[in-house]
Tab-separated table of C-alpha atoms in Angstrom:
chain	number	residue	atom	x	y	z
A	27	GLU	CA	0.164	-0.292	-0.342
A	28	ILE	CA	1.147	2.886	-0.908
A	29	ALA	CA	0.426	7.069	0.466
A	30	TRP	CA	0.207	10.077	-0.662
A	31	ASP	CA	0.067	12.171	1.887
A	32	ILE	CA	0.404	12.029	6.110
A	33	ALA	CA	-3.291	11.511	4.898
A	34	GLU	CA	-3.540	8.622	3.482
A	35	ILE	CA	-0.899	6.280	6.032
A	36	SER	CA	-2.490	3.405	7.941
A	37	HIS	CA	-0.641	0.832	9.789
A	38	GLY	CA	-0.964	-1.270	6.065
A	39	THR	CA	1.077	1.524	4.162
A	40	LYS	CA	3.946	0.852	2.679
A	41	ALA	CA	5.803	3.105	1.207
A	42	PHE	CA	5.652	7.392	0.578
A	43	ILE	CA	5.542	9.401	-1.395
A	44	GLY	CA	5.939	13.029	-1.266
A	45	PRO	CA	6.554	16.156	1.492
A	46	LEU	CA	8.432	15.451	4.397
A	47	PHE	CA	7.290	15.548	7.880
A	48	PRO	CA	7.953	15.730	11.254
A	49	GLY	CA	7.613	12.015	13.060
A	50	VAL	CA	7.308	10.042	9.472
A	51	PHE	CA	10.943	8.689	10.220
A	52	ASP	CA	9.368	6.865	13.531
A	53	MET	CA	7.024	5.856	11.436
A	54	SER	CA	8.322	1.573	11.549
A	55	GLN	CA	5.586	0.390	8.736
A	56	LEU	CA	7.086	2.706	5.942
A	57	GLU	CA	9.779	0.645	3.942
A	58	HIS	CA	10.125	3.252	1.447
A	59	VAL	CA	10.122	6.919	1.368
A	60	TYR	CA	10.290	8.806	-1.366
A	61	ALA	CA	10.195	12.693	-0.465
A	62	ARG	CA	10.478	13.027	-4.928
A	63	PHE	CA	9.410	9.960	-6.780
A	64	PRO	CA	11.965	8.250	-8.005
A	65	GLU	CA	14.500	10.301	-7.334
A	66	GLY	CA	13.918	11.187	-3.436
A	67	ARG	CA	14.119	7.561	-2.143
A	68	VAL	CA	15.643	8.132	1.272
A	69	ARG	CA	18.124	5.526	2.204
A	70	SER	CA	18.853	4.340	6.227
A	71	ILE	CA	22.280	3.758	6.932
A	72	LYS	CA	23.305	1.688	10.007
A	73	LEU	CA	27.032	1.736	10.636
A	74	THR	CA	29.155	0.912	14.041
A	75	VAL	CA	30.779	3.471	16.104
A	76	GLY	CA	33.009	4.575	18.960
A	77	GLY	CA	35.343	2.153	20.859
A	78	LYS	CA	38.740	3.509	18.402
A	79	THR	CA	40.664	5.684	18.133
A	80	ALA	CA	41.399	8.375	15.591
A	81	GLN	CA	44.837	6.598	14.464
A	82	GLN	CA	42.878	3.355	14.267
A	83	TYR	CA	40.374	4.135	12.175
A	84	GLU	CA	43.385	6.117	10.226
A	85	ASP	CA	44.497	2.714	9.808
A	86	GLU	CA	41.598	0.853	8.861
A	87	LEU	CA	40.836	4.218	6.111
A	88	LYS	CA	44.741	3.232	4.617
A	89	ASP	CA	44.271	-0.717	4.963
A	90	GLY	CA	40.774	-0.611	2.879
A	91	GLY	CA	42.802	0.975	0.440
A	92	PHE	CA	40.535	4.101	0.437
A	93	THR	CA	42.307	7.896	-1.067
A	94	VAL	CA	43.067	10.079	2.991
A	95	ASP	CA	43.360	13.507	1.831
A	96	HIS	CA	45.662	15.623	3.431
A	97	ILE	CA	42.975	18.092	4.589
A	98	ALA	CA	40.449	15.374	6.349
A	99	ARG	CA	43.903	13.896	7.581
A	100	ASP	CA	44.417	16.223	10.021
A	101	MET	CA	40.736	17.041	11.273
A	102	LEU	CA	41.037	13.004	11.256
A	103	ARG	CA	43.207	13.638	14.521
A	104	LYS	CA	41.861	16.479	15.568
A	105	MET	CA	38.455	14.317	15.602
A	106	PRO	CA	36.707	13.963	19.830
A	107	ALA	CA	38.407	11.712	21.059
A	108	ALA	CA	35.648	8.340	20.662
A	109	SER	CA	33.556	6.471	23.119
A	110	LYS	CA	35.554	4.005	24.981
A	111	SER	CA	31.854	1.092	23.636
A	112	SER	CA	31.235	1.128	20.554
A	113	GLU	CA	26.751	2.140	19.556
A	114	ASP	CA	25.169	1.142	16.106
A	115	VAL	CA	24.022	4.709	15.297
A	116	GLU	CA	20.562	4.882	12.307
A	117	LEU	CA	22.116	7.182	9.537
A	118	VAL	CA	19.398	9.173	7.777
A	119	ARG	CA	20.345	9.982	3.886
A	120	LEU	CA	19.233	12.979	2.007
A	121	ASN	CA	19.396	15.737	-0.522
A	122	VAL	CA	18.806	18.969	0.083
A	123	ARG	CA	15.898	18.973	-1.983
A	124	ASP	CA	13.975	15.918	-0.202
A	125	LEU	CA	14.479	19.050	2.602
A	126	GLY	CA	12.627	21.262	0.352
A	127	PHE	CA	14.898	23.435	-0.996
A	128	ASN	CA	15.606	24.488	-5.105
A	129	THR	CA	18.425	26.212	-4.832
A	130	SER	CA	22.186	25.433	-2.610
A	131	THR	CA	21.339	26.591	-0.060
A	132	ARG	CA	23.545	27.158	3.554
A	133	PHE	CA	24.180	24.907	5.928
A	134	ASP	CA	22.520	26.728	9.131
A	135	ALA	CA	19.063	26.683	7.553
A	136	ILE	CA	19.621	22.900	5.958
A	137	PHE	CA	19.866	21.261	9.440
A	138	SER	CA	17.202	23.673	10.990
A	139	ARG	CA	15.154	21.709	9.163
A	140	ALA	CA	16.498	18.808	8.886
A	141	LYS	CA	16.190	18.677	13.090
A	142	GLY	CA	12.361	19.670	12.403
A	143	LEU	CA	12.735	16.309	10.928
A	144	GLY	CA	14.020	13.915	13.809
A	145	LEU	CA	17.651	14.442	13.277
A	146	GLU	CA	20.433	15.372	14.378
A	147	LEU	CA	23.946	16.324	14.570
A	148	CYS	CA	26.317	13.294	13.534
A	149	PRO	CA	29.187	12.271	16.127
A	150	ALA	CA	32.501	13.021	13.757
A	151	GLU	CA	33.639	9.224	13.688
A	152	VAL	CA	30.978	9.285	12.364
A	153	GLY	CA	32.970	9.845	8.979
A	154	PRO	CA	35.519	7.267	8.417
A	155	ALA	CA	32.992	4.434	9.492
A	156	LEU	CA	31.058	5.506	6.474
A	157	ARG	CA	33.635	6.506	4.399
A	158	ARG	CA	34.736	1.629	4.960
A	159	ALA	CA	31.057	1.151	4.658
A	160	LEU	CA	29.838	2.889	1.469
A	161	THR	CA	32.025	-0.124	-0.844
A	162	ASP	CA	29.642	-0.201	-2.972
A	163	GLN	CA	29.507	3.852	-3.565
A	164	ALA	CA	28.275	4.247	-7.019
A	165	VAL	CA	31.036	7.107	-9.569
A	166	GLY	CA	30.371	9.917	-9.572
A	167	ASP	CA	28.397	9.875	-5.667
A	168	GLU	CA	29.827	11.895	-3.072
A	169	VAL	CA	28.001	11.966	0.311
A	170	VAL	CA	28.309	14.747	3.008
A	171	VAL	CA	28.419	14.527	6.863
A	172	GLY	CA	26.495	16.212	8.245
A	173	MET	CA	28.372	17.417	11.565
A	174	LYS	CA	29.118	19.519	13.453
A	175	PHE	CA	32.074	21.575	11.639
A	176	MET	CA	35.855	21.353	12.369
A	177	SER	CA	38.817	23.575	12.201
A	178	ALA	CA	40.570	22.090	8.878
A	179	ARG	CA	44.721	23.331	8.449
A	180	MET	CA	44.392	24.348	4.354
A	181	SER	CA	47.079	26.160	3.758
A	182	GLU	CA	49.333	28.464	5.873
A	183	SER	CA	47.299	31.940	4.817
A	184	GLN	CA	44.057	29.999	5.981
A	185	PRO	CA	44.965	27.309	9.538
A	186	ASN	CA	41.660	27.233	10.336
A	187	ALA	CA	39.261	26.732	8.118
A	188	LYS	CA	36.613	25.258	8.745
A	189	ARG	CA	35.294	21.407	7.234
A	190	ALA	CA	32.889	18.332	7.332
A	191	PHE	CA	33.513	14.721	6.355
A	192	SER	CA	32.797	13.727	2.731
A	193	VAL	CA	32.427	10.393	1.418
A	194	VAL	CA	32.867	10.869	-2.457
A	195	HIS	CA	33.506	7.329	-5.351
A	196	ARG	CA	35.965	9.715	-8.384
A	197	VAL	CA	36.899	7.870	-11.294
A	198	GLY	CA	40.590	6.842	-9.596
A	199	GLY	CA	38.842	5.425	-6.651
A	200	MET	CA	37.634	5.576	-3.762
A	201	PHE	CA	38.459	8.850	-1.628
A	202	TYR	CA	37.440	10.051	2.368
A	203	GLU	CA	37.945	14.319	2.381
A	204	ALA	CA	37.196	17.040	3.409
A	205	SER	CA	34.475	18.561	2.076
A	206	GLY	CA	35.485	22.614	-0.256
A	207	ARG	CA	31.987	23.887	0.326
A	208	VAL	CA	32.820	25.394	3.483
A	209	LEU	CA	34.309	28.530	3.566
A	210	GLU	CA	36.139	30.603	6.711
A	211	THR	CA	35.981	33.735	4.914
A	212	ARG	CA	31.887	33.834	5.377
A	213	ILE	CA	30.715	36.353	8.261
A	214	ILE	CA	29.109	33.482	9.096
A	215	TYR	CA	31.096	29.592	9.199
A	216	ASP	CA	27.959	27.298	8.804
A	217	ALA	CA	27.131	29.757	5.576
A	218	TRP	CA	27.466	26.430	3.341
A	219	ASP	CA	26.082	26.839	-0.147
A	220	TYR	CA	25.472	23.084	-1.276
A	221	ASP	CA	22.762	21.086	-2.814
A	222	GLY	CA	24.053	17.585	-3.089
A	223	ASP	CA	23.409	14.134	-0.164
A	224	LEU	CA	24.645	14.629	3.380
A	225	VAL	CA	23.425	11.890	6.068
A	226	PHE	CA	22.171	13.191	9.888
A	227	ARG	CA	21.526	11.074	12.228
A	228	ARG	CA	18.330	10.091	13.376
A	229	TYR	CA	17.402	11.225	16.778
A	230	LYS	CA	19.083	9.042	19.587
A	231	LYS	CA	15.725	8.974	22.126
A	232	GLN	CA	16.051	8.333	25.753
A	233	ALA	CA	15.657	5.181	27.279
């Protein structure tokens, strides 16, 4: 059963096609969610993060054959200390257009809309874990991690540029990068123009 409007959703509904609304990701009966059909499929990604040091994550990326650019490596080494125990997280991958924006949009506006749907920022360690998980990533595909921006050394003149992790599959291989969409020269650090795919974490409900 397919619903095209929130009023049509019932316990037997398996798919929803239409504008996203608060609570849509809490409807366990929905196996497929499309903000736009067919290209606007919203996907769920489950990962295990934590319990590793930044050096362990870096070694795993190297052993996996992923190319890590120097900016992402600098960020990785500055990553906040991970929790000692691992935890399972559920991510939601969606496009800026799925959030109702039709043009390149500032990150603060993107996150505000995502937060209203029950999503939150990812911990930084989602970045390396996501890179290792997306082994079937299509060439040309890029996913930016919706996270708190980190300082990254771009050059002598930009020692503290603000960046977010991204995972990319280029013709030359699979890369782990620092997204260049964030410009330190902007008045607001969060003024990040972007129109592609991101991942956010589903809000973790307290037990």
